[in-house]
Coordinates of C-alpha atoms and ligand atoms in Angstrom, one line a residue:
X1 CA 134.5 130.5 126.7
X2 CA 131.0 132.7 126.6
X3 CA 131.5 136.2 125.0
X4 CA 131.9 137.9 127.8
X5 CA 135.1 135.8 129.2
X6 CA 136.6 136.0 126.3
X7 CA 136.8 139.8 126.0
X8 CA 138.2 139.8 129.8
X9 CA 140.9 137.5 128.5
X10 CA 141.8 139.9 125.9
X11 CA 142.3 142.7 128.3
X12 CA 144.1 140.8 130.5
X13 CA 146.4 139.9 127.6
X14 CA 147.2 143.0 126.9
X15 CA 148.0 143.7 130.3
X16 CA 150.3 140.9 130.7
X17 CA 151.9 142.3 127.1
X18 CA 152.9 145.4 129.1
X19 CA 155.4 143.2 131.5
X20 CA 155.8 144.0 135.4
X21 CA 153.3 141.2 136.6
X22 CA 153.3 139.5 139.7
X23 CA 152.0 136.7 139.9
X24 CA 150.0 135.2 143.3
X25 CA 148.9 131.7 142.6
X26 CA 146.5 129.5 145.2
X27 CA 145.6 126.0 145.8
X28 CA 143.0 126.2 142.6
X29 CA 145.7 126.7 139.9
X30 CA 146.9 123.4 140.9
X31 CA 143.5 121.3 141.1
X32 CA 143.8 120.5 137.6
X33 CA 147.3 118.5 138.6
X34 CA 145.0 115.9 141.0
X35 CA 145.3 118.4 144.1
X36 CA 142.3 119.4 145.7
X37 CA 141.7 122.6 146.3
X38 CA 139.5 122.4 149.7
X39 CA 138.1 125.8 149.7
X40 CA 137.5 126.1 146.3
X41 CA 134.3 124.9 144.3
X42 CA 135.6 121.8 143.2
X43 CA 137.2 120.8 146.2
X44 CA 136.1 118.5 148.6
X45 CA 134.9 119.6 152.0
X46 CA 137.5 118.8 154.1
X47 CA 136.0 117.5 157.6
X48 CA 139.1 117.3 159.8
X49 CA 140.5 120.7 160.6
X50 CA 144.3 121.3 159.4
X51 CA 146.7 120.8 161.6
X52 CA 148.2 124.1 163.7
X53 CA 151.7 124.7 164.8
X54 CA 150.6 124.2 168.7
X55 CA 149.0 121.1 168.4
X56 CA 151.6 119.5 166.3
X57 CA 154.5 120.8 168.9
X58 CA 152.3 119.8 172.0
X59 CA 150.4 116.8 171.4
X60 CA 152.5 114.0 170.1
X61 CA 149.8 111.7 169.3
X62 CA 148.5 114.5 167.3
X63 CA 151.9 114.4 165.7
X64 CA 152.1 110.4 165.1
X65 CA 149.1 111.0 163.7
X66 CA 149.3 113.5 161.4
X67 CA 152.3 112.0 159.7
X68 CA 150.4 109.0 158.9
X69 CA 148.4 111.1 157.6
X70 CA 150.5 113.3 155.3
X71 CA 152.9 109.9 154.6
X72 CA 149.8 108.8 152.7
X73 CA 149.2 112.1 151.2
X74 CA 152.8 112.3 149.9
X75 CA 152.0 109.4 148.0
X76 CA 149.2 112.2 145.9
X77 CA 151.5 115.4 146.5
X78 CA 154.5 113.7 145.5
X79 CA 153.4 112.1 142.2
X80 CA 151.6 115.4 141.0
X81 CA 152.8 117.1 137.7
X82 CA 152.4 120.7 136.3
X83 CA 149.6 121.5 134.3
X84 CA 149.1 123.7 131.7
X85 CA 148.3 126.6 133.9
X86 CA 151.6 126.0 135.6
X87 CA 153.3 125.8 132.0
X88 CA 151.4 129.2 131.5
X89 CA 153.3 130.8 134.2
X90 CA 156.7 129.2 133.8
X91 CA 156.5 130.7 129.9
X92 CA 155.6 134.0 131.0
X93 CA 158.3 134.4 133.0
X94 CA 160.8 132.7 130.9
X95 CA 160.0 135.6 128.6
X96 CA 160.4 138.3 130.9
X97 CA 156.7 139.2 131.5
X98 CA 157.0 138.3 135.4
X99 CA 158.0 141.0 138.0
X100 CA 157.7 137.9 140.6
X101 CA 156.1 135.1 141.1
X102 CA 154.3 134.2 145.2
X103 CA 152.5 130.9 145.8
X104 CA 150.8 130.2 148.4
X105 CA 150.4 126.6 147.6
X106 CA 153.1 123.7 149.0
X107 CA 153.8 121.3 146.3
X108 CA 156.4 122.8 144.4
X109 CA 154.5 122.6 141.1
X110 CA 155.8 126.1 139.6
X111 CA 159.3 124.9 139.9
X112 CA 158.8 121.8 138.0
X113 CA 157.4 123.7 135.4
X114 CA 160.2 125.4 135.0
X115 CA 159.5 128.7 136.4
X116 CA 162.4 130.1 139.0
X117 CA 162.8 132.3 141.8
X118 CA 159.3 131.5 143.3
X119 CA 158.3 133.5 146.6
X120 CA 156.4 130.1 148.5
X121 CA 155.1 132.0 151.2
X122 CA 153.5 128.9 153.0
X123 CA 156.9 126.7 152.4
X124 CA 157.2 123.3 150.5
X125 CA 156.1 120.1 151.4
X126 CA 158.9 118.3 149.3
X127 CA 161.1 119.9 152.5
X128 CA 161.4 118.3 155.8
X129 CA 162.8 120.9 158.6
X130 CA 164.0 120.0 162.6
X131 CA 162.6 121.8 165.1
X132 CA 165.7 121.6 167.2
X133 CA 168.6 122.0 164.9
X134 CA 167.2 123.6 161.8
X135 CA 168.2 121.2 159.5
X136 CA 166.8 120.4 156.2
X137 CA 166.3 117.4 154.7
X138 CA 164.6 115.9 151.8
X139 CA 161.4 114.5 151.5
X140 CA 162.1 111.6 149.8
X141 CA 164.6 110.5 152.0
X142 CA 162.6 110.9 154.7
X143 CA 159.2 108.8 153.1
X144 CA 161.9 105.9 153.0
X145 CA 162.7 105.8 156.4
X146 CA 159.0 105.9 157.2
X147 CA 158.2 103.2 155.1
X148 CA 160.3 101.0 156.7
X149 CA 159.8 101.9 159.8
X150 CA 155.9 100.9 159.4
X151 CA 156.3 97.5 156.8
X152 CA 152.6 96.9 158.0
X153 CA 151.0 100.4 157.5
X154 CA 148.3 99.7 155.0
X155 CA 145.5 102.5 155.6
X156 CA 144.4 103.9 152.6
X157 CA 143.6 107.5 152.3
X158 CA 139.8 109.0 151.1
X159 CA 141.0 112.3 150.6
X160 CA 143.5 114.3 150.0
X161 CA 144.1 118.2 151.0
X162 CA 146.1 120.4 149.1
X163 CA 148.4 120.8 152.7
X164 CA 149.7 117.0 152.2
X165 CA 146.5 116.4 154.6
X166 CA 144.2 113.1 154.2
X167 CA 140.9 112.4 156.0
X168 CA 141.2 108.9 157.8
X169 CA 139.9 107.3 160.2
X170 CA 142.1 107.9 163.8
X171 CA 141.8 104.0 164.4
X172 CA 143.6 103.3 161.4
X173 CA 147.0 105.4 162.4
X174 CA 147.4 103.7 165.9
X175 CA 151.2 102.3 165.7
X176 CA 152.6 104.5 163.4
X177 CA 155.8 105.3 163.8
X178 CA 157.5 108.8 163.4
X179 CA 161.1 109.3 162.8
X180 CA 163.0 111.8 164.5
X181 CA 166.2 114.1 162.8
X182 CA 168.9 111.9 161.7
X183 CA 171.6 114.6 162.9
X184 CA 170.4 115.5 166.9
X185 CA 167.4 112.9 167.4
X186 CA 164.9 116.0 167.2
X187 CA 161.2 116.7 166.3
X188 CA 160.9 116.9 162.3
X189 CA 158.5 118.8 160.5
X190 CA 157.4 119.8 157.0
X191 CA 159.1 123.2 155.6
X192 CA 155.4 124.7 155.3
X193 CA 153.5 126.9 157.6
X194 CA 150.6 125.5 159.9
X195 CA 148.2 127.5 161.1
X196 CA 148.7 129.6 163.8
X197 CA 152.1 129.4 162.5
X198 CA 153.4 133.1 160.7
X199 CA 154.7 133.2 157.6
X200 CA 158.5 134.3 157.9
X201 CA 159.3 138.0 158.1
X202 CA 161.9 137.9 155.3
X203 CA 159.0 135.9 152.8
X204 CA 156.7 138.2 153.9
X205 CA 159.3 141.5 153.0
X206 CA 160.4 140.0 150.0
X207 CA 156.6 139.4 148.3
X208 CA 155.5 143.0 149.5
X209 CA 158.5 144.3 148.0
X210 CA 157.4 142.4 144.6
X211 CA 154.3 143.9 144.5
X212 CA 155.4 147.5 145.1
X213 CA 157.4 146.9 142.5
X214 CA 154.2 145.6 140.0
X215 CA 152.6 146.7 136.9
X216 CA 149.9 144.2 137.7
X217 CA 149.3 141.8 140.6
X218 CA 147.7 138.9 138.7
X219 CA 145.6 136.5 141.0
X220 CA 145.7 132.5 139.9
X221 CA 143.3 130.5 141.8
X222 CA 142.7 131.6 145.1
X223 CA 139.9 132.9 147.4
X224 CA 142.1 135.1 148.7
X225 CA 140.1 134.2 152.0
X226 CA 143.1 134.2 154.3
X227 CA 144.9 137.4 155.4
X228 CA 148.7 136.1 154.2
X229 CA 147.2 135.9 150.5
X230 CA 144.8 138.3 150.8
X231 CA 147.1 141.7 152.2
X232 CA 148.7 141.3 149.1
X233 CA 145.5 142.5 147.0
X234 CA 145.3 145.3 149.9
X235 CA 148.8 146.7 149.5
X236 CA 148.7 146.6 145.5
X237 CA 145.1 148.4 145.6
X238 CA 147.0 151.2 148.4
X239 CA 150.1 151.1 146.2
X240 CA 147.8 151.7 143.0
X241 CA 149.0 148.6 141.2
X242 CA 145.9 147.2 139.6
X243 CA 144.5 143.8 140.7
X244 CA 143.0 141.0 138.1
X245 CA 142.1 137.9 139.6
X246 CA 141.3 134.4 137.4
X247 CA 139.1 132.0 139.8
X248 CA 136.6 129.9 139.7
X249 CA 134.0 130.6 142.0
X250 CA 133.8 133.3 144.7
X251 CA 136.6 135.5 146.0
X252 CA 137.3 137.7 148.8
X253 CA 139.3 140.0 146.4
X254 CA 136.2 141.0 144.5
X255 CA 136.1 144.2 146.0
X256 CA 139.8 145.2 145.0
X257 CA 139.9 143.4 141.1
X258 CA 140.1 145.8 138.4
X259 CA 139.5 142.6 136.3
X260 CA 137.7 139.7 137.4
X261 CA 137.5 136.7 135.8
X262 CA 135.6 133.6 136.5
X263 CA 136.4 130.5 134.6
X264 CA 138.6 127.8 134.4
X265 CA 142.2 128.2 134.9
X266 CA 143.1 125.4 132.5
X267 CA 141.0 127.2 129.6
X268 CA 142.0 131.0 130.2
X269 CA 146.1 130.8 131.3
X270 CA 147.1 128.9 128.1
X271 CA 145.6 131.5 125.9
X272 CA 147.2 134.7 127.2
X273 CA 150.4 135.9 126.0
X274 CA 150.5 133.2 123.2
X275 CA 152.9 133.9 120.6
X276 CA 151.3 132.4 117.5
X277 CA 150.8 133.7 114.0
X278 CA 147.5 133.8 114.0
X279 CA 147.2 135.2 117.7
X280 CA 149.7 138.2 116.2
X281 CA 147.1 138.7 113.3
X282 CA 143.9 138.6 115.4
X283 CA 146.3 141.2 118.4
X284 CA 146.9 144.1 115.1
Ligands
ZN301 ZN1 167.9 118.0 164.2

């Protein structure tokens, strides 16, 4: 860490000392766990565009498509582990430094670090909804059935997106086969939110409410270039809860950070709100 960085940590320390901090984390907390974050610098450019909620209901080769897609992008997704930036978080809040804690991202990462009541605005990939009944189901049992419904599936993915998403080649998915809802026969879908798809009203109401209720709204990793992450930083900069923001690369919430810091998330999270003897000395 340059000079620089390393007196924006401190301050950011001491705000996350003073407790009430909600936390908003993006796809580029979770690059360091193997998950791309496609928008970010270190991401890979993704060249199909992600599926929306109209195609997938509408098109059902579209459909068969994409979840021989995202079959072989569970097999990234559902492998990942927290990182230490995760571990970061889940210690935070575990010693009551956390007002809340909103994701945006989809592979459940917070959680298995640990951390609890996490707002995932965009859903869970490790969730498998009906479209007809409402029923949920789990992914794993769900990746079963699909692998044995296709013994002879053998495509292998070149990329994987932080939405479960792989590039590949639509030749290679002709003859996959879906499976439909075990209890009515009906369309299944991942728990997360497509585009074009809104984020539920009661998410939505329950994260504003978070960050009304905020010392700090803390920014992990993301561009903050959609509007569902992004109204967030505009309602805590009207409410006059300060904004810091930890990203690498550029971020739409520039503007609104009373703190902005850009370096790596693996570097900076660990060493905030350490509790070590020497960290104590160096604090008086
Ligand atoms: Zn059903």
């Amino acid at each position: 860490m340059d000079f620089e960085v390393v007196e924006q940590v401190a301050r950011l320390d001491g705000w996350l000392g003073e407790g009430g901090v909600v936390v908003l984390s993006g796809a580029g907390l979770s690059t360091d766990s193997g998950i791309p974050d496609y928008r970010g610098p270190s991401g890979s450019a993704r060249r199909n565009t992600p599926m929306t909620y109209q195609t997938f209901t509408g098109d059902p080769v579209a459909r068969r498509r994409y979840w021989a897609r995202s079959h072989l992008g569970w097999r990234t997704i559902g492998r990942a582990a927290p990182n230490d930036g995760h571990r970061a978080v889940a210690r935070w809040q575990e010693r009551g430094l956390l007002h809340g804690l909103i994701t945006q991202n989809v592979d459940g990462l917070h959680q298995a670090a640990g951390a609890r009541d996490v707002v995932e605005l965009h859903g869970n990939l490790a969730r498998i909804t009906c479209l007809d009944c409402g029923g949920l189901s789990g992914r794993a049992d769900l990746e079963h059935r699909l692998t044995a419904a296709n013994p002879d599936f053998s495509a292998v993915a070149s990329a994987v997106n932080a939405d479960g998403d792989v590039e590949l080649d639509d030749a290679e998915l002709d003859g996959f086969a879906v499976v439909d809802c075990l209890s009515c026969g009906g369309t299944l879908k991942p728990d997360v939110v497509y585009f074009g798809e809104t984020v539920p009203a009661d998410r939505v109401s329950r994260a504003f409410e978070l960050v009304a209720g905020a010392r700090t709204l803390l920014v992990l990793g993301s561009s903050l270039t959609v509007m569902s992450g992004r109204r967030f930083v505009l309602r805590a900069v009207k409410q006059g809860v300060r904004v810091a923001i930890v990203n690498r690369g550029v971020t739409r919430g520039e503007p609104y950070a009373d703190l902005l810091i850009d370096a790596p998330l693996g570097v900076v999270l660990p060493n905030l709100a350490r509790e070590t003897e020497t960290y104590r000395l160096l604090r008086q």
